[in-house]
Amino acid sequence: MKVKPTRMIHGKTGMLIPSPLCCPSRASILTGKYPHNHHVINNTLEGNCSSLAWQKSQEPQTFPALLKSFGGYQTFFAGKYLNQYGHSDAGGLEHVPPGWSYWVAMEKNSKYYNYTLSVNGKAQKHGADYSRDYLTDVLANRSLDFLQYKSSYQPFFMMVSTPAPHSPWTAAPQYQDRFNDTKAPRDPNFNVHGKDKHWLIRQAKTPMSNSSVQFLDDAFRKRWRTLLSVDDLVEKIVKKLEVRGELENTYIFFTSDNGYHTGQFSLPLDKRQLYEFDIRVPLLVRGPNIKPNQTSQMPVANVDLGPTILDIAGYNVNKTQMDGMSFLPIMVNSSSWRTDILVEYEGEGRNVSDPACPLLGPGVSECFPDCVCEDSYNNTYACVRTVAPSANLQYCEFDDNEVFVEVYNVTADPYQLNNIAKTIEQEVLEKMNHRLMMLQSCSGQTCRTPGVYDRRCILTIKHLDFG
């Protein structure tokens, strides 16, 4: 960032997300719930993304709705909401979700030009003129207007949701020539075969073709370029708060909705996978009573954002059905914390074979030219991610014919090269399976209970044999 927050808590490896896909993850941020409780399973209307059912059952209980109705907050939203927002079968652009005083939401999915906004329920079309239409700048200007004209006598909450760095990766003109020599990171898991992983990973061709590598490097550069305008947006908002004398009394959260892979295990580009590169996102927080430059190793998830913001506003999170916890206590002082977070994803695939990849048969989707497919029906899994002083583990089960299991010791194997499911004691697998089943059926308070590796539990890292 061009303006670096002077007080922050920064998870060293970021924040975990319960589902590595846009709409389910955004729904978790808004509701504080795991996907099995908010029932958004993918980016389609049929998958409950901004559907009428979502609007009826979940939107009235989002944390912004509670801030506005119970806390008297002025609330402002700008940017990408849920992928199917504005769909004619779900109320169109006239629908303004409860809880928002000022609403500037993008119709459907990510664009930078030639898009339509819902401005407090009225359609506003934008073209392709940079000075008037480049979306990241439009969101910045709308945010500054809100800060300028809001009431000084009421607390406020802003949610600025830039599509960048989502495809189509259109950079602002002044940034189109930056990062010309940058390449996607060549970590140890880059362009290697995931031989001990579930079949969708094993079908990737290794080494990748030169064209695939060139494509993902080019995409990586374009994504970085789009983020330079996000830097500008953050800088403008921080400076505006500073000029208005509100910066020192304002909490600022900086994060994202999901991770992204670029060549790991020879998967060209996408998300939807259980590995750290898809389920980790940045998290920076600045605000009152947060000491400068501190790092927390506690496993924070995006279901915790709503409870934390409600806690800051003085609202009792126990009155809600949210699955997450407030991490305000661990930002301002040391505090006990849960050790386990649930990750769950329901795969998508087409009923017919991809014409370019007939040998893979029906059920796959998101296929690249080399017949490397990023998703399938049986790419459906649930994981328990454990982060504790005694353990840093990931345990995953697939809902497929194999009931395939993947287990990783993330301390010893941070790039998740070695699936140790077949080399650890059966007792450990059974305990992790039990904890996973508990989390998959949890709701509200029962999602916040200590994990398998809590000090009060018997199982410890010494039971593990990582070979």
PDB file of N, CA and C in Angstrom, residues 270-308:
ATOM      1  N   ASP A 270      -6.820 -20.711 -11.443  1.00  0.00           N
ATOM      2  CA  ASP A 270      -8.173 -20.786 -10.872  1.00  0.00           C
ATOM      3  C   ASP A 270      -8.066 -20.778  -9.362  1.00  0.00           C
ATOM      4  N   LYS A 271      -9.150 -21.240  -8.694  1.00  0.00           N
ATOM      5  CA  LYS A 271      -9.169 -21.426  -7.244  1.00  0.00           C
ATOM      6  C   LYS A 271      -9.815 -22.794  -7.000  1.00  0.00           C
ATOM      7  N   ARG A 272     -10.801 -22.928  -6.094  1.00  0.00           N
ATOM      8  CA  ARG A 272     -11.625 -24.133  -5.929  1.00  0.00           C
ATOM      9  C   ARG A 272     -10.906 -25.329  -5.323  1.00  0.00           C
ATOM     10  N   GLN A 273      -9.641 -25.172  -4.947  1.00  0.00           N
ATOM     11  CA  GLN A 273      -8.913 -26.305  -4.382  1.00  0.00           C
ATOM     12  C   GLN A 273      -8.672 -26.103  -2.895  1.00  0.00           C
ATOM     13  N   LEU A 274      -8.347 -27.174  -2.204  1.00  0.00           N
ATOM     14  CA  LEU A 274      -8.242 -27.170  -0.748  1.00  0.00           C
ATOM     15  C   LEU A 274      -6.910 -26.656  -0.225  1.00  0.00           C
ATOM     16  N   TYR A 275      -5.957 -26.390  -1.106  1.00  0.00           N
ATOM     17  CA  TYR A 275      -4.587 -26.120  -0.671  1.00  0.00           C
ATOM     18  C   TYR A 275      -4.417 -24.671  -0.218  1.00  0.00           C
ATOM     19  N   GLU A 276      -3.326 -24.437   0.504  1.00  0.00           N
ATOM     20  CA  GLU A 276      -3.100 -23.138   1.128  1.00  0.00           C
ATOM     21  C   GLU A 276      -3.172 -21.981   0.129  1.00  0.00           C
ATOM     22  N   PHE A 277      -2.705 -22.200  -1.093  1.00  0.00           N
ATOM     23  CA  PHE A 277      -2.700 -21.093  -2.051  1.00  0.00           C
ATOM     24  C   PHE A 277      -4.107 -20.658  -2.448  1.00  0.00           C
ATOM     25  N   ASP A 278      -5.116 -21.502  -2.227  1.00  0.00           N
ATOM     26  CA  ASP A 278      -6.491 -21.136  -2.558  1.00  0.00           C
ATOM     27  C   ASP A 278      -7.325 -20.744  -1.344  1.00  0.00           C
ATOM     28  N   ILE A 279      -6.914 -21.199  -0.148  1.00  0.00           N
ATOM     29  CA  ILE A 279      -7.733 -20.915   1.029  1.00  0.00           C
ATOM     30  C   ILE A 279      -7.098 -19.883   1.963  1.00  0.00           C
ATOM     31  N   ARG A 280      -5.989 -19.280   1.561  1.00  0.00           N
ATOM     32  CA  ARG A 280      -5.346 -18.224   2.342  1.00  0.00           C
ATOM     33  C   ARG A 280      -5.505 -16.889   1.641  1.00  0.00           C
ATOM     34  N   VAL A 281      -5.834 -15.867   2.398  1.00  0.00           N
ATOM     35  CA  VAL A 281      -5.910 -14.503   1.856  1.00  0.00           C
ATOM     36  C   VAL A 281      -5.229 -13.557   2.835  1.00  0.00           C
ATOM     37  N   PRO A 282      -4.848 -12.362   2.382  1.00  0.00           N
ATOM     38  CA  PRO A 282      -4.226 -11.397   3.303  1.00  0.00           C
ATOM     39  C   PRO A 282      -5.235 -10.919   4.348  1.00  0.00           C
ATOM     40  N   LEU A 283      -4.730 -10.513   5.489  1.00  0.00           N
ATOM     41  CA  LEU A 283      -5.558  -9.824   6.478  1.00  0.00           C
ATOM     42  C   LEU A 283      -4.693  -8.803   7.208  1.00  0.00           C
ATOM     43  N   LEU A 284      -5.019  -7.544   7.036  1.00  0.00           N
ATOM     44  CA  LEU A 284      -4.397  -6.448   7.758  1.00  0.00           C
ATOM     45  C   LEU A 284      -5.495  -5.673   8.459  1.00  0.00           C
ATOM     46  N   VAL A 285      -5.270  -5.316   9.712  1.00  0.00           N
ATOM     47  CA  VAL A 285      -6.241  -4.522  10.450  1.00  0.00           C
ATOM     48  C   VAL A 285      -5.516  -3.387  11.170  1.00  0.00           C
ATOM     49  N   ARG A 286      -6.073  -2.204  11.067  1.00  0.00           N
ATOM     50  CA  ARG A 286      -5.548  -1.029  11.748  1.00  0.00           C
ATOM     51  C   ARG A 286      -6.668  -0.422  12.574  1.00  0.00           C
ATOM     52  N   GLY A 287      -6.375   0.046  13.794  1.00  0.00           N
ATOM     53  CA  GLY A 287      -7.438   0.662  14.556  1.00  0.00           C
ATOM     54  C   GLY A 287      -7.052   0.976  15.985  1.00  0.00           C
ATOM     55  N   PRO A 288      -7.971   1.589  16.717  1.00  0.00           N
ATOM     56  CA  PRO A 288      -7.714   1.975  18.106  1.00  0.00           C
ATOM     57  C   PRO A 288      -7.282   0.793  18.971  1.00  0.00           C
ATOM     58  N   ASN A 289      -6.255   1.037  19.785  1.00  0.00           N
ATOM     59  CA  ASN A 289      -5.742   0.071  20.765  1.00  0.00           C
ATOM     60  C   ASN A 289      -5.042  -1.131  20.165  1.00  0.00           C
ATOM     61  N   ILE A 290      -4.828  -1.130  18.848  1.00  0.00           N
ATOM     62  CA  ILE A 290      -4.049  -2.205  18.232  1.00  0.00           C
ATOM     63  C   ILE A 290      -2.597  -1.741  18.158  1.00  0.00           C
ATOM     64  N   LYS A 291      -1.715  -2.491  18.795  1.00  0.00           N
ATOM     65  CA  LYS A 291      -0.312  -2.089  18.848  1.00  0.00           C
ATOM     66  C   LYS A 291       0.331  -2.198  17.466  1.00  0.00           C
ATOM     67  N   PRO A 292       1.309  -1.334  17.178  1.00  0.00           N
ATOM     68  CA  PRO A 292       1.940  -1.338  15.843  1.00  0.00           C
ATOM     69  C   PRO A 292       2.671  -2.640  15.540  1.00  0.00           C
ATOM     70  N   ASN A 293       2.567  -3.054  14.291  1.00  0.00           N
ATOM     71  CA  ASN A 293       3.417  -4.097  13.715  1.00  0.00           C
ATOM     72  C   ASN A 293       3.391  -5.427  14.454  1.00  0.00           C
ATOM     73  N   GLN A 294       2.255  -5.777  15.006  1.00  0.00           N
ATOM     74  CA  GLN A 294       2.168  -7.067  15.655  1.00  0.00           C
ATOM     75  C   GLN A 294       1.609  -8.110  14.692  1.00  0.00           C
ATOM     76  N   THR A 295       1.983  -9.343  14.920  1.00  0.00           N
ATOM     77  CA  THR A 295       1.526 -10.464  14.101  1.00  0.00           C
ATOM     78  C   THR A 295       0.860 -11.491  15.011  1.00  0.00           C
ATOM     79  N   SER A 296      -0.271 -11.984  14.585  1.00  0.00           N
ATOM     80  CA  SER A 296      -0.935 -13.049  15.339  1.00  0.00           C
ATOM     81  C   SER A 296      -0.908 -14.332  14.534  1.00  0.00           C
ATOM     82  N   GLN A 297      -0.645 -15.434  15.194  1.00  0.00           N
ATOM     83  CA  GLN A 297      -0.662 -16.753  14.552  1.00  0.00           C
ATOM     84  C   GLN A 297      -1.998 -17.458  14.734  1.00  0.00           C
ATOM     85  N   MET A 298      -2.955 -16.799  15.391  1.00  0.00           N
ATOM     86  CA  MET A 298      -4.253 -17.435  15.632  1.00  0.00           C
ATOM     87  C   MET A 298      -4.977 -17.682  14.308  1.00  0.00           C
ATOM     88  N   PRO A 299      -5.676 -18.821  14.161  1.00  0.00           N
ATOM     89  CA  PRO A 299      -6.356 -19.144  12.906  1.00  0.00           C
ATOM     90  C   PRO A 299      -7.679 -18.376  12.762  1.00  0.00           C
ATOM     91  N   VAL A 300      -7.601 -17.232  12.114  1.00  0.00           N
ATOM     92  CA  VAL A 300      -8.773 -16.401  11.872  1.00  0.00           C
ATOM     93  C   VAL A 300      -9.374 -16.787  10.530  1.00  0.00           C
ATOM     94  N   ALA A 301     -10.715 -16.791  10.445  1.00  0.00           N
ATOM     95  CA  ALA A 301     -11.417 -17.117   9.201  1.00  0.00           C
ATOM     96  C   ALA A 301     -12.333 -15.961   8.821  1.00  0.00           C
ATOM     97  N   ASN A 302     -12.798 -15.970   7.578  1.00  0.00           N
ATOM     98  CA  ASN A 302     -13.651 -14.847   7.175  1.00  0.00           C
ATOM     99  C   ASN A 302     -15.014 -14.867   7.866  1.00  0.00           C
ATOM    100  N   VAL A 303     -15.418 -16.002   8.442  1.00  0.00           N
ATOM    101  CA  VAL A 303     -16.653 -16.010   9.231  1.00  0.00           C
ATOM    102  C   VAL A 303     -16.485 -15.207  10.521  1.00  0.00           C
ATOM    103  N   ASP A 304     -15.248 -14.834  10.846  1.00  0.00           N
ATOM    104  CA  ASP A 304     -14.979 -14.051  12.057  1.00  0.00           C
ATOM    105  C   ASP A 304     -15.046 -12.548  11.818  1.00  0.00           C
ATOM    106  N   LEU A 305     -15.082 -12.119  10.567  1.00  0.00           N
ATOM    107  CA  LEU A 305     -15.077 -10.678  10.293  1.00  0.00           C
ATOM    108  C   LEU A 305     -16.336  -9.998  10.819  1.00  0.00           C
ATOM    109  N   GLY A 306     -17.513 -10.566  10.505  1.00  0.00           N
ATOM    110  CA  GLY A 306     -18.768  -9.975  10.970  1.00  0.00           C
ATOM    111  C   GLY A 306     -18.847  -9.911  12.487  1.00  0.00           C
ATOM    112  N   PRO A 307     -18.585 -11.036  13.209  1.00  0.00           N
ATOM    113  CA  PRO A 307     -18.599 -10.980  14.663  1.00  0.00           C
ATOM    114  C   PRO A 307     -17.630  -9.957  15.246  1.00  0.00           C
ATOM    115  N   THR A 308     -16.461  -9.809  14.615  1.00  0.00           N
ATOM    116  CA  THR A 308     -15.474  -8.844  15.116  1.00  0.00           C
ATOM    117  C   THR A 308     -15.973  -7.414  14.958  1.00  0.00           C
TER     118      THR A 308
END
